[in-house]
PDB file of C-alpha atoms in Angstrom:
ATOM      1  CA  MET A   1      89.380 136.015 215.805  1.00  0.00           C
ATOM      2  CA  THR A   2      85.935 134.554 215.596  1.00  0.00           C
ATOM      3  CA  ARG A   3      83.308 135.071 212.928  1.00  0.00           C
ATOM      4  CA  LEU A   4      79.995 134.977 214.785  1.00  0.00           C
ATOM      5  CA  LEU A   5      76.358 134.468 213.597  1.00  0.00           C
ATOM      6  CA  LEU A   6      73.550 135.130 215.961  1.00  0.00           C
ATOM      7  CA  VAL A   7      70.248 133.456 215.197  1.00  0.00           C
ATOM      8  CA  CYS A   8      66.714 133.747 216.323  1.00  0.00           C
ATOM      9  CA  ALA A   9      63.378 132.782 214.745  1.00  0.00           C
ATOM     10  CA  ALA A  10      62.595 135.711 212.339  1.00  0.00           C
ATOM     11  CA  ASN A  11      65.662 137.809 212.738  1.00  0.00           C
ATOM     12  CA  LEU A  12      63.593 140.930 213.815  1.00  0.00           C
ATOM     13  CA  CYS A  13      64.341 141.335 217.571  1.00  0.00           C
ATOM     14  CA  ARG A  14      66.702 139.169 219.564  1.00  0.00           C
ATOM     15  CA  SER A  15      69.411 138.345 217.117  1.00  0.00           C
ATOM     16  CA  PRO A  16      69.617 141.920 215.574  1.00  0.00           C
ATOM     17  CA  MET A  17      69.785 143.307 219.264  1.00  0.00           C
ATOM     18  CA  ALA A  18      72.634 140.973 220.055  1.00  0.00           C
ATOM     19  CA  GLU A  19      74.355 141.875 216.746  1.00  0.00           C
ATOM     20  CA  ALA A  20      74.214 145.608 217.649  1.00  0.00           C
ATOM     21  CA  VAL A  21      75.594 145.056 221.134  1.00  0.00           C
ATOM     22  CA  LEU A  22      78.350 142.705 220.132  1.00  0.00           C
ATOM     23  CA  ARG A  23      79.301 144.789 216.992  1.00  0.00           C
ATOM     24  CA  LEU A  24      80.060 147.762 219.305  1.00  0.00           C
ATOM     25  CA  ARG A  25      82.548 145.615 221.291  1.00  0.00           C
ATOM     26  CA  ALA A  26      83.737 143.267 218.536  1.00  0.00           C
ATOM     27  CA  ALA A  27      87.381 144.097 218.462  1.00  0.00           C
ATOM     28  CA  GLU A  28      87.945 143.786 222.255  1.00  0.00           C
ATOM     29  CA  LEU A  29      85.993 140.564 222.477  1.00  0.00           C
ATOM     30  CA  GLY A  30      88.059 139.020 219.639  1.00  0.00           C
ATOM     31  CA  LEU A  31      85.267 139.030 217.061  1.00  0.00           C
ATOM     32  CA  ALA A  32      86.384 139.492 213.490  1.00  0.00           C
ATOM     33  CA  GLU A  33      82.730 139.508 212.193  1.00  0.00           C
ATOM     34  CA  VAL A  34      79.283 139.731 213.766  1.00  0.00           C
ATOM     35  CA  ASN A  35      76.056 138.921 211.739  1.00  0.00           C
ATOM     36  CA  SER A  36      72.609 137.811 212.528  1.00  0.00           C
ATOM     37  CA  ALA A  37      69.907 135.815 210.666  1.00  0.00           C
ATOM     38  CA  GLY A  38      66.784 133.836 211.360  1.00  0.00           C
ATOM     39  CA  VAL A  39      65.985 130.147 210.737  1.00  0.00           C
ATOM     40  CA  PHE A  40      62.323 130.992 210.055  1.00  0.00           C
ATOM     41  CA  ALA A  41      62.830 134.438 208.592  1.00  0.00           C
ATOM     42  CA  SER A  42      60.705 135.651 205.713  1.00  0.00           C
ATOM     43  CA  SER A  43      62.295 135.605 202.403  1.00  0.00           C
ATOM     44  CA  ARG A  44      61.241 139.401 202.273  1.00  0.00           C
ATOM     45  CA  ALA A  45      63.687 141.487 204.249  1.00  0.00           C
ATOM     46  CA  HIS A  46      62.333 143.591 207.052  1.00  0.00           C
ATOM     47  CA  PRO A  47      63.825 146.260 209.323  1.00  0.00           C
ATOM     48  CA  VAL A  48      64.477 145.598 212.938  1.00  0.00           C
ATOM     49  CA  ASP A  49      61.435 145.716 215.130  1.00  0.00           C
ATOM     50  CA  LYS A  50      60.862 149.357 216.215  1.00  0.00           C
ATOM     51  CA  ARG A  51      60.548 148.307 219.887  1.00  0.00           C
ATOM     52  CA  ALA A  52      63.869 146.670 219.827  1.00  0.00           C
ATOM     53  CA  LEU A  53      65.498 149.685 218.085  1.00  0.00           C
ATOM     54  CA  ALA A  54      63.970 151.991 220.823  1.00  0.00           C
ATOM     55  CA  VAL A  55      65.411 149.883 223.710  1.00  0.00           C
ATOM     56  CA  LEU A  56      68.790 149.703 221.929  1.00  0.00           C
ATOM     57  CA  GLU A  57      68.819 153.425 221.352  1.00  0.00           C
ATOM     58  CA  GLN A  58      67.842 154.155 225.048  1.00  0.00           C
ATOM     59  CA  ARG A  59      70.992 152.321 226.016  1.00  0.00           C
ATOM     60  CA  GLY A  60      73.245 153.906 223.517  1.00  0.00           C
ATOM     61  CA  TYR A  61      73.556 151.257 220.925  1.00  0.00           C
ATOM     62  CA  GLY A  62      73.437 152.309 217.383  1.00  0.00           C
ATOM     63  CA  MET A  63      71.857 150.258 214.500  1.00  0.00           C
ATOM     64  CA  ASP A  64      72.308 151.037 210.859  1.00  0.00           C
ATOM     65  CA  ARG A  65      68.871 152.093 209.648  1.00  0.00           C
ATOM     66  CA  ARG A  66      69.556 150.246 206.450  1.00  0.00           C
ATOM     67  CA  TRP A  67      69.816 146.865 208.337  1.00  0.00           C
ATOM     68  CA  ARG A  68      67.444 144.200 207.053  1.00  0.00           C
ATOM     69  CA  SER A  69      66.484 140.801 208.368  1.00  0.00           C
ATOM     70  CA  ARG A  70      67.620 137.728 206.432  1.00  0.00           C
ATOM     71  CA  LYS A  71      67.109 133.926 206.668  1.00  0.00           C
ATOM     72  CA  VAL A  72      70.100 131.626 207.577  1.00  0.00           C
ATOM     73  CA  ARG A  73      71.716 130.346 204.421  1.00  0.00           C
ATOM     74  CA  THR A  74      73.674 127.179 203.725  1.00  0.00           C
ATOM     75  CA  GLU A  75      76.922 129.220 203.212  1.00  0.00           C
ATOM     76  CA  ASP A  76      76.527 130.623 206.839  1.00  0.00           C
ATOM     77  CA  PHE A  77      77.742 127.286 208.086  1.00  0.00           C
ATOM     78  CA  ASP A  78      81.040 127.716 206.228  1.00  0.00           C
ATOM     79  CA  LYS A  79      81.463 131.409 206.579  1.00  0.00           C
ATOM     80  CA  HIS A  80      81.002 131.565 210.491  1.00  0.00           C
ATOM     81  CA  ASP A  81      83.089 129.836 213.162  1.00  0.00           C
ATOM     82  CA  LEU A  82      80.338 130.086 215.810  1.00  0.00           C
ATOM     83  CA  ILE A  83      76.531 130.220 215.316  1.00  0.00           C
ATOM     84  CA  LEU A  84      74.617 130.876 218.438  1.00  0.00           C
ATOM     85  CA  ALA A  85      70.821 130.338 218.708  1.00  0.00           C
ATOM     86  CA  MET A  86      68.699 132.416 221.085  1.00  0.00           C
ATOM     87  CA  ASP A  87      66.518 129.425 222.067  1.00  0.00           C
ATOM     88  CA  ARG A  88      66.306 125.577 221.628  1.00  0.00           C
ATOM     89  CA  ASP A  89      63.721 125.735 218.872  1.00  0.00           C
ATOM     90  CA  THR A  90      66.063 127.912 216.846  1.00  0.00           C
ATOM     91  CA  LEU A  91      68.923 125.654 217.656  1.00  0.00           C
ATOM     92  CA  ARG A  92      66.994 122.559 216.416  1.00  0.00           C
ATOM     93  CA  GLY A  93      66.167 124.534 213.169  1.00  0.00           C
ATOM     94  CA  LEU A  94      69.994 125.196 212.712  1.00  0.00           C
ATOM     95  CA  ARG A  95      70.724 121.489 213.262  1.00  0.00           C
ATOM     96  CA  ALA A  96      68.129 120.504 210.670  1.00  0.00           C
ATOM     97  CA  MET A  97      69.576 122.840 208.044  1.00  0.00           C
ATOM     98  CA  ARG A  98      73.207 122.336 208.769  1.00  0.00           C
ATOM     99  CA  PRO A  99      75.181 120.677 205.993  1.00  0.00           C
ATOM    100  CA  ALA A 100      76.762 117.264 206.579  1.00  0.00           C
ATOM    101  CA  VAL A 101      80.223 118.877 206.701  1.00  0.00           C
ATOM    102  CA  SER A 102      80.546 122.207 208.387  1.00  0.00           C
ATOM    103  CA  PRO A 103      83.343 123.830 210.470  1.00  0.00           C
ATOM    104  CA  ALA A 104      80.906 125.975 212.328  1.00  0.00           C
ATOM    105  CA  ARG A 105      80.204 125.296 216.154  1.00  0.00           C
ATOM    106  CA  LEU A 106      76.574 125.522 217.143  1.00  0.00           C
ATOM    107  CA  GLY A 107      75.276 126.442 220.639  1.00  0.00           C
ATOM    108  CA  LEU A 108      72.891 128.391 222.672  1.00  0.00           C
ATOM    109  CA  PHE A 109      73.699 132.174 223.245  1.00  0.00           C
ATOM    110  CA  LEU A 110      73.282 131.793 227.045  1.00  0.00           C
ATOM    111  CA  ALA A 111      75.230 128.486 227.340  1.00  0.00           C
ATOM    112  CA  GLY A 112      77.031 128.281 230.649  1.00  0.00           C
ATOM    113  CA  MET A 113      75.500 131.407 232.087  1.00  0.00           C
ATOM    114  CA  THR A 114      74.315 131.019 235.713  1.00  0.00           C
ATOM    115  CA  GLY A 115      72.192 133.143 238.036  1.00  0.00           C
ATOM    116  CA  LEU A 116      69.934 134.384 235.273  1.00  0.00           C
ATOM    117  CA  GLY A 117      66.985 132.078 235.949  1.00  0.00           C
ATOM    118  CA  VAL A 118      66.808 131.240 232.217  1.00  0.00           C
ATOM    119  CA  ASP A 119      69.104 129.550 229.802  1.00  0.00           C
ATOM    120  CA  GLU A 120      67.259 130.861 226.580  1.00  0.00           C
ATOM    121  CA  VAL A 121      66.644 134.410 225.398  1.00  0.00           C
ATOM    122  CA  PRO A 122      62.778 134.673 225.167  1.00  0.00           C
ATOM    123  CA  ASP A 123      61.048 135.967 222.157  1.00  0.00           C
ATOM    124  CA  PRO A 124      59.745 139.403 223.072  1.00  0.00           C
ATOM    125  CA  TYR A 125      57.796 139.889 219.738  1.00  0.00           C
ATOM    126  CA  TYR A 126      54.374 139.272 221.130  1.00  0.00           C
ATOM    127  CA  GLY A 127      55.157 140.634 224.656  1.00  0.00           C
ATOM    128  CA  ALA A 128      54.984 143.846 226.335  1.00  0.00           C
ATOM    129  CA  GLY A 129      57.514 146.678 225.818  1.00  0.00           C
ATOM    130  CA  ASN A 130      59.446 145.610 228.886  1.00  0.00           C
ATOM    131  CA  ALA A 131      60.026 142.148 227.385  1.00  0.00           C
ATOM    132  CA  PHE A 132      62.555 143.900 225.028  1.00  0.00           C
ATOM    133  CA  VAL A 133      64.336 145.505 228.008  1.00  0.00           C
ATOM    134  CA  HIS A 134      64.559 142.002 229.561  1.00  0.00           C
ATOM    135  CA  VAL A 135      66.024 140.668 226.228  1.00  0.00           C
ATOM    136  CA  LEU A 136      68.613 143.451 226.184  1.00  0.00           C
ATOM    137  CA  ASP A 137      69.474 142.735 229.933  1.00  0.00           C
ATOM    138  CA  LEU A 138      70.276 139.077 229.045  1.00  0.00           C
ATOM    139  CA  ILE A 139      72.358 140.075 225.986  1.00  0.00           C
ATOM    140  CA  GLU A 140      74.389 142.457 228.025  1.00  0.00           C
ATOM    141  CA  ALA A 141      74.967 139.893 230.718  1.00  0.00           C
ATOM    142  CA  ARG A 142      76.241 137.430 228.079  1.00  0.00           C
ATOM    143  CA  VAL A 143      78.531 140.118 226.561  1.00  0.00           C
ATOM    144  CA  HIS A 144      79.837 141.016 229.939  1.00  0.00           C
ATOM    145  CA  THR A 145      81.099 137.446 230.507  1.00  0.00           C
ATOM    146  CA  TRP A 146      82.061 136.962 226.885  1.00  0.00           C
ATOM    147  CA  PRO A 147      85.803 136.494 227.195  1.00  0.00           C
ATOM    148  CA  GLY A 148      85.441 133.909 229.933  1.00  0.00           C
ATOM    149  CA  SER A 149      82.555 132.085 228.092  1.00  0.00           C
ATOM    150  CA  LEU A 150      84.370 131.206 224.866  1.00  0.00           C
ATOM    151  CA  ALA A 151      85.546 127.993 226.350  1.00  0.00           C
ATOM    152  CA  VAL A 152      81.902 126.908 226.792  1.00  0.00           C
ATOM    153  CA  PHE A 153      81.290 127.553 223.119  1.00  0.00           C
ATOM    154  CA  HIS A 154      84.387 125.729 221.973  1.00  0.00           C
ATOM    155  CA  ARG A 155      83.151 122.716 223.860  1.00  0.00           C
ATOM    156  CA  SER A 156      79.665 123.025 222.457  1.00  0.00           C
ATOM    157  CA  GLU A 157      78.438 121.080 219.431  1.00  0.00           C
ATOM    158  CA  GLY A 158      80.898 120.926 216.616  1.00  0.00           C
TER     159      GLY A 158
END
């Protein structure tokens, strides 16, 4: 069973959306734990972006109203087996803060996906409302291929 951390920039949109979707299917996907955080998140915790929450709710995903953003912590690299970044900037931030010795594997959330036209989950924060729909489409596409994609993550950076 994999302990997963999903990471974006501020932990307000992409990573909490992915967390909500993956938590719903955690047991069937072999996930013992699903969390999210941001490499550049504020030290002050914030609720999930209202636009992200609205898109999640439209598709039937629940999100605990008490959920709050948080910054990636050093202990996350020991606590989680797999840490997936939504984009390359976030992955660079994770690599910079990673302790010298860490069992966690790092990678991109969309690693190995084909046919999407993108290999990163774009940040919808400053975009239009449909940007959040596109992000959820990408997250659902990844989750749909999850069991077959674990091999890609296990070959990713150790």
